PDB file of N, CA, C and O in Angstrom:
ATOM      1  N   MET A   1     103.398  76.888 109.262  1.00  0.00           N
ATOM      2  CA  MET A   1     102.702  77.974 109.938  1.00  0.00           C
ATOM      3  C   MET A   1     101.195  77.959 110.080  1.00  0.00           C
ATOM      4  O   MET A   1     101.397  78.210 108.647  1.00  0.00           O
ATOM      5  N   ARG A   2     100.404  77.926 110.610  1.00  0.00           N
ATOM      6  CA  ARG A   2      99.441  78.016 110.474  1.00  0.00           C
ATOM      7  C   ARG A   2      98.604  78.694 110.914  1.00  0.00           C
ATOM      8  O   ARG A   2      99.209  79.828 112.042  1.00  0.00           O
ATOM      9  N   LYS A   3      97.715  80.101 110.632  1.00  0.00           N
ATOM     10  CA  LYS A   3      96.782  80.759 110.314  1.00  0.00           C
ATOM     11  C   LYS A   3      96.060  80.790 111.479  1.00  0.00           C
ATOM     12  O   LYS A   3      95.329  80.355 111.032  1.00  0.00           O
ATOM     13  N   TYR A   4      95.459  81.938 112.582  1.00  0.00           N
ATOM     14  CA  TYR A   4      94.461  82.253 113.076  1.00  0.00           C
ATOM     15  C   TYR A   4      93.449  83.106 113.012  1.00  0.00           C
ATOM     16  O   TYR A   4      94.665  83.902 113.025  1.00  0.00           O
ATOM     17  N   LYS A   5      91.961  83.469 113.239  1.00  0.00           N
ATOM     18  CA  LYS A   5      91.960  84.347 113.504  1.00  0.00           C
ATOM     19  C   LYS A   5      90.651  84.406 114.256  1.00  0.00           C
ATOM     20  O   LYS A   5      89.812  83.650 114.929  1.00  0.00           O
ATOM     21  N   ALA A   6      91.423  85.096 115.313  1.00  0.00           N
ATOM     22  CA  ALA A   6      90.226  85.474 117.013  1.00  0.00           C
ATOM     23  C   ALA A   6      89.180  86.384 116.887  1.00  0.00           C
ATOM     24  O   ALA A   6      89.810  87.424 116.665  1.00  0.00           O
ATOM     25  N   VAL A   7      87.988  86.032 116.996  1.00  0.00           N
ATOM     26  CA  VAL A   7      86.962  87.280 117.650  1.00  0.00           C
ATOM     27  C   VAL A   7      86.753  87.277 119.198  1.00  0.00           C
ATOM     28  O   VAL A   7      86.060  86.205 119.500  1.00  0.00           O
ATOM     29  N   VAL A   8      87.163  88.244 119.464  1.00  0.00           N
ATOM     30  CA  VAL A   8      86.875  88.104 121.096  1.00  0.00           C
ATOM     31  C   VAL A   8      85.593  89.381 121.639  1.00  0.00           C
ATOM     32  O   VAL A   8      86.383  90.703 120.757  1.00  0.00           O
ATOM     33  N   SER A   9      84.935  88.785 121.819  1.00  0.00           N
ATOM     34  CA  SER A   9      83.375  89.669 122.674  1.00  0.00           C
ATOM     35  C   SER A   9      83.671  90.053 123.792  1.00  0.00           C
ATOM     36  O   SER A   9      83.753  89.134 124.977  1.00  0.00           O
ATOM     37  N   ILE A  10      84.115  91.187 124.302  1.00  0.00           N
ATOM     38  CA  ILE A  10      83.875  91.162 125.826  1.00  0.00           C
ATOM     39  C   ILE A  10      82.842  92.834 125.679  1.00  0.00           C
ATOM     40  O   ILE A  10      82.445  93.996 125.690  1.00  0.00           O
ATOM     41  N   GLU A  11      81.735  92.131 126.899  1.00  0.00           N
ATOM     42  CA  GLU A  11      80.424  93.185 127.339  1.00  0.00           C
ATOM     43  C   GLU A  11      80.881  94.013 129.073  1.00  0.00           C
ATOM     44  O   GLU A  11      81.112  93.207 129.809  1.00  0.00           O
ATOM     45  N   VAL A  12      80.580  95.132 128.460  1.00  0.00           N
ATOM     46  CA  VAL A  12      81.451  95.574 129.544  1.00  0.00           C
ATOM     47  C   VAL A  12      80.044  96.221 129.896  1.00  0.00           C
ATOM     48  O   VAL A  12      79.364  97.184 129.257  1.00  0.00           O
ATOM     49  N   GLU A  13      79.544  96.759 131.241  1.00  0.00           N
ATOM     50  CA  GLU A  13      78.996  97.508 131.832  1.00  0.00           C
ATOM     51  C   GLU A  13      79.526  98.956 131.867  1.00  0.00           C
ATOM     52  O   GLU A  13      80.208  99.166 133.000  1.00  0.00           O
ATOM     53  N   VAL A  14      79.002  99.900 131.911  1.00  0.00           N
ATOM     54  CA  VAL A  14      79.613 101.424 132.286  1.00  0.00           C
ATOM     55  C   VAL A  14      78.510 102.043 132.857  1.00  0.00           C
ATOM     56  O   VAL A  14      76.882 102.477 132.242  1.00  0.00           O
ATOM     57  N   GLU A  15      78.562 103.105 133.590  1.00  0.00           N
ATOM     58  CA  GLU A  15      77.974 103.835 134.864  1.00  0.00           C
ATOM     59  C   GLU A  15      78.891 105.234 134.294  1.00  0.00           C
ATOM     60  O   GLU A  15      79.867 105.077 135.178  1.00  0.00           O
ATOM     61  N   ILE A  16      77.921 105.847 134.373  1.00  0.00           N
ATOM     62  CA  ILE A  16      78.151 107.522 134.333  1.00  0.00           C
ATOM     63  C   ILE A  16      77.331 108.419 135.322  1.00  0.00           C
ATOM     64  O   ILE A  16      76.072 108.328 135.170  1.00  0.00           O
ATOM     65  N   ASP A  17      77.649 109.978 135.458  1.00  0.00           N
ATOM     66  CA  ASP A  17      77.426 110.497 136.351  1.00  0.00           C
ATOM     67  C   ASP A  17      77.009 111.378 134.480  1.00  0.00           C
ATOM     68  O   ASP A  17      78.082 112.180 134.825  1.00  0.00           O
ATOM     69  N   GLU A  18      75.710 111.204 134.098  1.00  0.00           N
ATOM     70  CA  GLU A  18      75.751 112.664 132.739  1.00  0.00           C
ATOM     71  C   GLU A  18      76.018 113.632 133.011  1.00  0.00           C
ATOM     72  O   GLU A  18      76.471 114.531 132.551  1.00  0.00           O
ATOM     73  N   ALA A  19      75.731 114.207 134.817  1.00  0.00           N
ATOM     74  CA  ALA A  19      75.747 115.463 134.950  1.00  0.00           C
ATOM     75  C   ALA A  19      76.915 116.585 134.586  1.00  0.00           C
ATOM     76  O   ALA A  19      77.061 116.861 134.447  1.00  0.00           O
ATOM     77  N   MET A  20      78.051 115.357 134.681  1.00  0.00           N
ATOM     78  CA  MET A  20      79.835 115.743 135.104  1.00  0.00           C
ATOM     79  C   MET A  20      80.153 116.365 133.592  1.00  0.00           C
ATOM     80  O   MET A  20      80.608 116.610 133.520  1.00  0.00           O
ATOM     81  N   PHE A  21      79.522 115.498 132.485  1.00  0.00           N
ATOM     82  CA  PHE A  21      79.553 115.702 131.149  1.00  0.00           C
ATOM     83  C   PHE A  21      78.879 117.074 130.888  1.00  0.00           C
ATOM     84  O   PHE A  21      77.922 116.499 129.977  1.00  0.00           O
ATOM     85  N   THR A  22      79.099 117.837 131.308  1.00  0.00           N
ATOM     86  CA  THR A  22      79.274 119.587 130.730  1.00  0.00           C
ATOM     87  C   THR A  22      79.033 119.972 128.742  1.00  0.00           C
ATOM     88  O   THR A  22      80.502 119.411 128.695  1.00  0.00           O
ATOM     89  N   GLU A  23      78.461 120.429 128.942  1.00  0.00           N
ATOM     90  CA  GLU A  23      79.668 121.555 127.402  1.00  0.00           C
ATOM     91  C   GLU A  23      80.529 121.577 127.487  1.00  0.00           C
ATOM     92  O   GLU A  23      81.625 121.993 126.846  1.00  0.00           O
ATOM     93  N   THR A  24      81.200 122.615 128.565  1.00  0.00           N
ATOM     94  CA  THR A  24      82.284 123.181 129.132  1.00  0.00           C
ATOM     95  C   THR A  24      83.454 121.504 128.663  1.00  0.00           C
ATOM     96  O   THR A  24      84.488 121.617 128.179  1.00  0.00           O
ATOM     97  N   PHE A  25      83.341 120.667 129.021  1.00  0.00           N
ATOM     98  CA  PHE A  25      83.622 119.198 129.504  1.00  0.00           C
ATOM     99  C   PHE A  25      83.938 118.613 128.223  1.00  0.00           C
ATOM    100  O   PHE A  25      84.955 118.689 127.603  1.00  0.00           O
ATOM    101  N   MET A  26      83.498 118.579 127.675  1.00  0.00           N
ATOM    102  CA  MET A  26      82.904 118.403 126.122  1.00  0.00           C
ATOM    103  C   MET A  26      83.470 119.188 125.166  1.00  0.00           C
ATOM    104  O   MET A  26      84.215 118.235 124.403  1.00  0.00           O
ATOM    105  N   GLU A  27      83.768 120.157 125.273  1.00  0.00           N
ATOM    106  CA  GLU A  27      84.215 121.046 124.363  1.00  0.00           C
ATOM    107  C   GLU A  27      85.928 121.186 124.546  1.00  0.00           C
ATOM    108  O   GLU A  27      86.810 120.611 123.576  1.00  0.00           O
ATOM    109  N   GLU A  28      86.214 121.063 125.410  1.00  0.00           N
ATOM    110  CA  GLU A  28      87.583 121.016 126.101  1.00  0.00           C
ATOM    111  C   GLU A  28      88.221 119.330 125.898  1.00  0.00           C
ATOM    112  O   GLU A  28      89.352 119.075 125.310  1.00  0.00           O
ATOM    113  N   PHE A  29      87.508 117.973 125.694  1.00  0.00           N
ATOM    114  CA  PHE A  29      87.965 116.855 125.505  1.00  0.00           C
ATOM    115  C   PHE A  29      88.025 116.735 124.128  1.00  0.00           C
ATOM    116  O   PHE A  29      89.199 116.267 123.622  1.00  0.00           O
ATOM    117  N   ARG A  30      86.918 117.636 123.336  1.00  0.00           N
ATOM    118  CA  ARG A  30      87.366 116.909 122.113  1.00  0.00           C
ATOM    119  C   ARG A  30      88.602 118.149 121.495  1.00  0.00           C
ATOM    120  O   ARG A  30      89.571 117.767 120.759  1.00  0.00           O
ATOM    121  N   GLU A  31      89.201 119.450 122.083  1.00  0.00           N
ATOM    122  CA  GLU A  31      89.874 120.329 122.073  1.00  0.00           C
ATOM    123  C   GLU A  31      91.322 119.321 122.418  1.00  0.00           C
ATOM    124  O   GLU A  31      92.431 119.614 121.720  1.00  0.00           O
ATOM    125  N   SER A  32      91.252 118.701 122.994  1.00  0.00           N
ATOM    126  CA  SER A  32      92.195 117.607 123.407  1.00  0.00           C
ATOM    127  C   SER A  32      92.673 116.503 123.259  1.00  0.00           C
ATOM    128  O   SER A  32      93.837 115.557 123.113  1.00  0.00           O
ATOM    129  N   PHE A  33      91.534 115.505 122.631  1.00  0.00           N
ATOM    130  CA  PHE A  33      91.392 114.297 122.429  1.00  0.00           C
ATOM    131  C   PHE A  33      91.081 114.084 121.649  1.00  0.00           C
ATOM    132  O   PHE A  33      91.277 114.158 120.576  1.00  0.00           O
ATOM    133  N   TYR A  34      89.129 113.383 121.622  1.00  0.00           N
ATOM    134  CA  TYR A  34      88.578 113.117 120.347  1.00  0.00           C
ATOM    135  C   TYR A  34      87.231 113.854 120.048  1.00  0.00           C
ATOM    136  O   TYR A  34      86.922 114.883 121.066  1.00  0.00           O
ATOM    137  N   ARG A  35      86.743 113.841 119.309  1.00  0.00           N
ATOM    138  CA  ARG A  35      85.816 114.999 118.600  1.00  0.00           C
ATOM    139  C   ARG A  35      84.120 113.789 118.638  1.00  0.00           C
ATOM    140  O   ARG A  35      83.473 113.546 118.327  1.00  0.00           O
ATOM    141  N   PHE A  36      84.659 113.796 120.312  1.00  0.00           N
ATOM    142  CA  PHE A  36      82.886 113.336 121.080  1.00  0.00           C
ATOM    143  C   PHE A  36      82.125 114.022 120.544  1.00  0.00           C
ATOM    144  O   PHE A  36      82.145 115.620 121.861  1.00  0.00           O
ATOM    145  N   ASN A  37      81.043 114.253 120.532  1.00  0.00           N
ATOM    146  CA  ASN A  37      79.880 115.098 120.568  1.00  0.00           C
ATOM    147  C   ASN A  37      78.364 114.930 121.465  1.00  0.00           C
ATOM    148  O   ASN A  37      77.473 115.653 121.210  1.00  0.00           O
ATOM    149  N   ASP A  38      78.510 113.732 122.196  1.00  0.00           N
ATOM    150  CA  ASP A  38      77.382 113.339 123.030  1.00  0.00           C
ATOM    151  C   ASP A  38      78.414 111.973 124.171  1.00  0.00           C
ATOM    152  O   ASP A  38      79.030 111.289 123.467  1.00  0.00           O
ATOM    153  N   VAL A  39      77.298 111.728 124.960  1.00  0.00           N
ATOM    154  CA  VAL A  39      77.608 111.205 126.416  1.00  0.00           C
ATOM    155  C   VAL A  39      77.865 109.706 125.559  1.00  0.00           C
ATOM    156  O   VAL A  39      79.036 109.023 125.709  1.00  0.00           O
ATOM    157  N   GLN A  40      77.231 109.178 124.768  1.00  0.00           N
ATOM    158  CA  GLN A  40      77.545 108.345 124.088  1.00  0.00           C
ATOM    159  C   GLN A  40      78.598 107.575 123.937  1.00  0.00           C
ATOM    160  O   GLN A  40      79.169 106.818 124.125  1.00  0.00           O
ATOM    161  N   ARG A  41      79.368 108.226 122.340  1.00  0.00           N
ATOM    162  CA  ARG A  41      80.724 108.215 122.650  1.00  0.00           C
ATOM    163  C   ARG A  41      81.260 108.505 123.090  1.00  0.00           C
ATOM    164  O   ARG A  41      83.005 107.322 123.351  1.00  0.00           O
ATOM    165  N   HIS A  42      81.410 108.822 124.715  1.00  0.00           N
ATOM    166  CA  HIS A  42      82.844 108.798 125.936  1.00  0.00           C
ATOM    167  C   HIS A  42      81.876 107.679 126.392  1.00  0.00           C
ATOM    168  O   HIS A  42      82.732 106.433 126.900  1.00  0.00           O
ATOM    169  N   VAL A  43      80.971 106.764 126.720  1.00  0.00           N
ATOM    170  CA  VAL A  43      80.609 105.455 126.929  1.00  0.00           C
ATOM    171  C   VAL A  43      80.853 104.492 126.065  1.00  0.00           C
ATOM    172  O   VAL A  43      81.321 103.330 127.048  1.00  0.00           O
ATOM    173  N   GLU A  44      81.184 104.232 124.834  1.00  0.00           N
ATOM    174  CA  GLU A  44      81.500 103.843 123.982  1.00  0.00           C
ATOM    175  C   GLU A  44      83.146 103.642 124.477  1.00  0.00           C
ATOM    176  O   GLU A  44      83.654 102.343 124.268  1.00  0.00           O
ATOM    177  N   HIS A  45      83.923 104.389 124.344  1.00  0.00           N
ATOM    178  CA  HIS A  45      85.464 104.511 124.569  1.00  0.00           C
ATOM    179  C   HIS A  45      85.317 104.706 126.383  1.00  0.00           C
ATOM    180  O   HIS A  45      86.675 103.182 125.980  1.00  0.00           O
ATOM    181  N   ILE A  46      84.285 104.258 127.176  1.00  0.00           N
ATOM    182  CA  ILE A  46      84.968 103.926 128.605  1.00  0.00           C
ATOM    183  C   ILE A  46      84.881 102.599 128.517  1.00  0.00           C
ATOM    184  O   ILE A  46      85.776 101.314 128.752  1.00  0.00           O
ATOM    185  N   ALA A  47      84.227 101.924 127.490  1.00  0.00           N
ATOM    186  CA  ALA A  47      84.106 100.275 127.670  1.00  0.00           C
ATOM    187  C   ALA A  47      85.169  99.761 127.148  1.00  0.00           C
ATOM    188  O   ALA A  47      85.831  99.177 127.338  1.00  0.00           O
ATOM    189  N   GLN A  48      85.363 100.845 125.938  1.00  0.00           N
ATOM    190  CA  GLN A  48      86.959 100.291 125.058  1.00  0.00           C
ATOM    191  C   GLN A  48      87.892 100.480 126.409  1.00  0.00           C
ATOM    192  O   GLN A  48      88.947  99.213 125.831  1.00  0.00           O
ATOM    193  N   LEU A  49      88.308 100.806 126.792  1.00  0.00           N
ATOM    194  CA  LEU A  49      89.317 101.346 127.345  1.00  0.00           C
ATOM    195  C   LEU A  49      89.526 100.032 128.508  1.00  0.00           C
ATOM    196  O   LEU A  49      90.427  99.397 129.033  1.00  0.00           O
ATOM    197  N   GLU A  50      87.580 100.354 129.432  1.00  0.00           N
ATOM    198  CA  GLU A  50      87.761  98.910 130.110  1.00  0.00           C
ATOM    199  C   GLU A  50      88.459  97.421 129.623  1.00  0.00           C
ATOM    200  O   GLU A  50      89.077  96.398 130.023  1.00  0.00           O
ATOM    201  N   ALA A  51      87.440  97.437 127.962  1.00  0.00           N
ATOM    202  CA  ALA A  51      87.727  96.099 127.923  1.00  0.00           C
ATOM    203  C   ALA A  51      89.472  95.565 127.376  1.00  0.00           C
ATOM    204  O   ALA A  51      89.828  94.480 127.500  1.00  0.00           O
ATOM    205  N   ARG A  52      90.319  97.327 127.230  1.00  0.00           N
ATOM    206  CA  ARG A  52      91.669  96.618 126.874  1.00  0.00           C
ATOM    207  C   ARG A  52      92.102  96.630 127.677  1.00  0.00           C
ATOM    208  O   ARG A  52      93.837  96.940 128.299  1.00  0.00           O
ATOM    209  N   GLY A  53      91.975  96.774 129.442  1.00  0.00           N
ATOM    210  CA  GLY A  53      92.381  96.865 130.392  1.00  0.00           C
ATOM    211  C   GLY A  53      93.056  98.845 130.565  1.00  0.00           C
ATOM    212  O   GLY A  53      94.494  98.955 131.678  1.00  0.00           O
ATOM    213  N   LEU A  54      92.761  99.525 130.137  1.00  0.00           N
ATOM    214  CA  LEU A  54      92.993 100.723 130.194  1.00  0.00           C
ATOM    215  C   LEU A  54      92.714 101.570 130.696  1.00  0.00           C
ATOM    216  O   LEU A  54      92.788 103.332 131.251  1.00  0.00           O
ATOM    217  N   LEU A  55      91.452 101.739 131.674  1.00  0.00           N
ATOM    218  CA  LEU A  55      90.602 102.327 133.030  1.00  0.00           C
ATOM    219  C   LEU A  55      91.643 102.316 133.804  1.00  0.00           C
ATOM    220  O   LEU A  55      91.421 101.510 134.178  1.00  0.00           O
ATOM    221  N   GLN A  56      91.969 103.481 134.140  1.00  0.00           N
ATOM    222  CA  GLN A  56      92.329 103.458 135.544  1.00  0.00           C
ATOM    223  C   GLN A  56      91.844 104.604 136.526  1.00  0.00           C
ATOM    224  O   GLN A  56      90.740 104.547 136.153  1.00  0.00           O
ATOM    225  N   ASP A  57      92.334 104.281 137.696  1.00  0.00           N
ATOM    226  CA  ASP A  57      91.765 105.158 138.251  1.00  0.00           C
ATOM    227  C   ASP A  57      91.481 106.818 138.278  1.00  0.00           C
ATOM    228  O   ASP A  57      91.117 107.036 138.198  1.00  0.00           O
ATOM    229  N   PHE A  58      92.847 107.216 137.229  1.00  0.00           N
ATOM    230  CA  PHE A  58      93.195 108.192 136.828  1.00  0.00           C
ATOM    231  C   PHE A  58      92.703 108.095 135.086  1.00  0.00           C
ATOM    232  O   PHE A  58      94.246 107.445 135.363  1.00  0.00           O
ATOM    233  N   THR A  59      92.393 108.582 134.926  1.00  0.00           N
ATOM    234  CA  THR A  59      92.537 108.357 132.768  1.00  0.00           C
ATOM    235  C   THR A  59      92.671 109.608 132.287  1.00  0.00           C
ATOM    236  O   THR A  59      91.995 110.424 132.052  1.00  0.00           O
ATOM    237  N   GLU A  60      93.196 109.555 131.591  1.00  0.00           N
ATOM    238  CA  GLU A  60      93.308 110.242 130.354  1.00  0.00           C
ATOM    239  C   GLU A  60      92.387 111.264 129.666  1.00  0.00           C
ATOM    240  O   GLU A  60      91.795 110.073 129.733  1.00  0.00           O
ATOM    241  N   GLY A  61      92.156 112.130 129.985  1.00  0.00           N
ATOM    242  CA  GLY A  61      90.777 113.382 129.331  1.00  0.00           C
ATOM    243  C   GLY A  61      89.845 113.056 130.354  1.00  0.00           C
ATOM    244  O   GLY A  61      89.611 113.725 130.395  1.00  0.00           O
ATOM    245  N   TYR A  62      89.788 112.704 131.148  1.00  0.00           N
ATOM    246  CA  TYR A  62      88.661 112.154 132.627  1.00  0.00           C
ATOM    247  C   TYR A  62      88.989 112.678 133.871  1.00  0.00           C
ATOM    248  O   TYR A  62      88.668 112.248 134.896  1.00  0.00           O
ATOM    249  N   GLY A  63      90.635 112.259 133.851  1.00  0.00           N
ATOM    250  CA  GLY A  63      90.832 112.996 135.174  1.00  0.00           C
ATOM    251  C   GLY A  63      90.701 111.447 136.134  1.00  0.00           C
ATOM    252  O   GLY A  63      90.620 110.735 135.661  1.00  0.00           O
ATOM    253  N   PRO A  64      91.002 111.907 137.293  1.00  0.00           N
ATOM    254  CA  PRO A  64      90.054 110.797 138.827  1.00  0.00           C
ATOM    255  C   PRO A  64      88.664 110.431 137.960  1.00  0.00           C
ATOM    256  O   PRO A  64      87.330 111.187 138.041  1.00  0.00           O
ATOM    257  N   ILE A  65      88.634 109.063 137.622  1.00  0.00           N
ATOM    258  CA  ILE A  65      86.757 108.285 137.656  1.00  0.00           C
ATOM    259  C   ILE A  65      86.058 108.455 138.489  1.00  0.00           C
ATOM    260  O   ILE A  65      84.865 108.878 138.051  1.00  0.00           O
ATOM    261  N   LYS A  66      86.089 108.381 139.505  1.00  0.00           N
ATOM    262  CA  LYS A  66      85.376 108.421 140.909  1.00  0.00           C
ATOM    263  C   LYS A  66      84.370 109.893 140.928  1.00  0.00           C
ATOM    264  O   LYS A  66      83.247 110.109 140.913  1.00  0.00           O
ATOM    265  N   ASP A  67      85.751 110.888 140.523  1.00  0.00           N
ATOM    266  CA  ASP A  67      84.994 112.096 140.135  1.00  0.00           C
ATOM    267  C   ASP A  67      84.010 112.944 139.211  1.00  0.00           C
ATOM    268  O   ASP A  67      83.569 113.425 139.424  1.00  0.00           O
ATOM    269  N   MET A  68      84.294 111.884 138.060  1.00  0.00           N
ATOM    270  CA  MET A  68      83.353 111.717 136.890  1.00  0.00           C
ATOM    271  C   MET A  68      82.189 110.875 136.941  1.00  0.00           C
ATOM    272  O   MET A  68      81.227 110.782 136.286  1.00  0.00           O
ATOM    273  N   GLY A  69      82.146 110.004 138.423  1.00  0.00           N
ATOM    274  CA  GLY A  69      80.512 108.811 138.078  1.00  0.00           C
ATOM    275  C   GLY A  69      80.993 108.279 137.391  1.00  0.00           C
ATOM    276  O   GLY A  69      80.411 107.446 137.077  1.00  0.00           O
ATOM    277  N   ILE A  70      82.651 107.611 136.649  1.00  0.00           N
ATOM    278  CA  ILE A  70      82.854 106.368 136.218  1.00  0.00           C
ATOM    279  C   ILE A  70      82.772 105.440 136.806  1.00  0.00           C
ATOM    280  O   ILE A  70      83.476 105.484 137.718  1.00  0.00           O
ATOM    281  N   LYS A  71      82.360 104.209 136.337  1.00  0.00           N
ATOM    282  CA  LYS A  71      82.433 103.035 136.828  1.00  0.00           C
ATOM    283  C   LYS A  71      82.329 101.981 135.696  1.00  0.00           C
ATOM    284  O   LYS A  71      81.350 102.274 134.987  1.00  0.00           O
ATOM    285  N   ALA A  72      82.956 101.257 135.801  1.00  0.00           N
ATOM    286  CA  ALA A  72      82.619 100.302 134.626  1.00  0.00           C
ATOM    287  C   ALA A  72      83.525  98.553 134.954  1.00  0.00           C
ATOM    288  O   ALA A  72      84.489  98.883 135.909  1.00  0.00           O
ATOM    289  N   ARG A  73      83.129  98.044 134.299  1.00  0.00           N
ATOM    290  CA  ARG A  73      83.446  96.092 135.113  1.00  0.00           C
ATOM    291  C   ARG A  73      83.065  95.010 133.469  1.00  0.00           C
ATOM    292  O   ARG A  73      81.861  95.292 132.915  1.00  0.00           O
ATOM    293  N   THR A  74      83.754  94.650 133.065  1.00  0.00           N
ATOM    294  CA  THR A  74      83.586  92.764 131.864  1.00  0.00           C
ATOM    295  C   THR A  74      82.412  92.480 132.958  1.00  0.00           C
ATOM    296  O   THR A  74      83.625  91.637 133.761  1.00  0.00           O
ATOM    297  N   VAL A  75      81.744  92.253 132.332  1.00  0.00           N
ATOM    298  CA  VAL A  75      80.367  91.175 132.846  1.00  0.00           C
ATOM    299  C   VAL A  75      80.263  89.762 132.027  1.00  0.00           C
ATOM    300  O   VAL A  75      79.656  88.617 132.363  1.00  0.00           O
ATOM    301  N   ASP A  76      80.865  90.162 130.650  1.00  0.00           N
ATOM    302  CA  ASP A  76      80.653  88.442 130.040  1.00  0.00           C
ATOM    303  C   ASP A  76      82.206  88.503 128.910  1.00  0.00           C
ATOM    304  O   ASP A  76      82.601  90.055 128.707  1.00  0.00           O
ATOM    305  N   TRP A  77      82.687  87.654 128.396  1.00  0.00           N
ATOM    306  CA  TRP A  77      83.748  87.657 127.371  1.00  0.00           C
ATOM    307  C   TRP A  77      82.786  86.310 126.899  1.00  0.00           C
ATOM    308  O   TRP A  77      82.977  85.218 127.304  1.00  0.00           O
ATOM    309  N   ASP A  78      83.739  86.075 125.200  1.00  0.00           N
ATOM    310  CA  ASP A  78      83.390  85.102 124.595  1.00  0.00           C
ATOM    311  C   ASP A  78      84.600  84.766 122.949  1.00  0.00           C
ATOM    312  O   ASP A  78      85.325  85.933 122.598  1.00  0.00           O
ATOM    313  N   THR A  79      85.078  84.902 122.736  1.00  0.00           N
ATOM    314  CA  THR A  79      86.187  83.821 122.033  1.00  0.00           C
ATOM    315  C   THR A  79      85.706  82.631 121.106  1.00  0.00           C
ATOM    316  O   THR A  79      85.559  82.112 121.278  1.00  0.00           O
ATOM    317  N   GLU A  80      86.270  83.340 119.610  1.00  0.00           N
ATOM    318  CA  GLU A  80      85.878  82.349 118.788  1.00  0.00           C
ATOM    319  C   GLU A  80      86.813  82.401 117.529  1.00  0.00           C
ATOM    320  O   GLU A  80      87.245  83.401 117.441  1.00  0.00           O
ATOM    321  N   VAL A  81      88.009  81.452 117.208  1.00  0.00           N
ATOM    322  CA  VAL A  81      88.550  81.032 116.699  1.00  0.00           C
ATOM    323  C   VAL A  81      88.122  80.030 115.566  1.00  0.00           C
ATOM    324  O   VAL A  81      88.071  78.838 115.314  1.00  0.00           O
ATOM    325  N   GLU A  82      89.303  80.845 114.555  1.00  0.00           N
ATOM    326  CA  GLU A  82      88.891  80.219 113.061  1.00  0.00           C
ATOM    327  C   GLU A  82      90.178  79.808 112.160  1.00  0.00           C
ATOM    328  O   GLU A  82      91.118  80.486 112.975  1.00  0.00           O
ATOM    329  N   VAL A  83      90.470  78.632 111.720  1.00  0.00           N
ATOM    330  CA  VAL A  83      91.388  78.495 111.575  1.00  0.00           C
ATOM    331  C   VAL A  83      91.728  78.776 110.054  1.00  0.00           C
ATOM    332  O   VAL A  83      90.347  78.228 109.028  1.00  0.00           O
ATOM    333  N   SER A  84      92.526  79.416 109.551  1.00  0.00           N
ATOM    334  CA  SER A  84      92.728  80.201 107.998  1.00  0.00           C
ATOM    335  C   SER A  84      92.741  78.675 107.638  1.00  0.00           C
ATOM    336  O   SER A  84      94.256  77.741 107.339  1.00  0.00           O
ATOM    337  N   PRO A  85      92.345  78.651 105.942  1.00  0.00           N
ATOM    338  CA  PRO A  85      92.544  77.514 104.795  1.00  0.00           C
ATOM    339  C   PRO A  85      93.914  77.168 104.711  1.00  0.00           C
ATOM    340  O   PRO A  85      94.698  78.316 104.468  1.00  0.00           O
TER     341      PRO A  85
END
């Protein structure tokens, strides 16, 4: 049996309405989900959800993403495969 290592890079474009990420929202999100202290961490999380196919019209933690001004789309991807010795 042969082993392979694959590195998949996915570029995701994320748009958000930063005004929706109020301190109240951030505190409630931290209490129930992840300890994100800034909008950039949310953008990273949203991009990762999109890359994994998990960003839905209603996404846990954000609710209806349109209401939060969230849009994300995959714009490019690349895969590199190495054969293990």
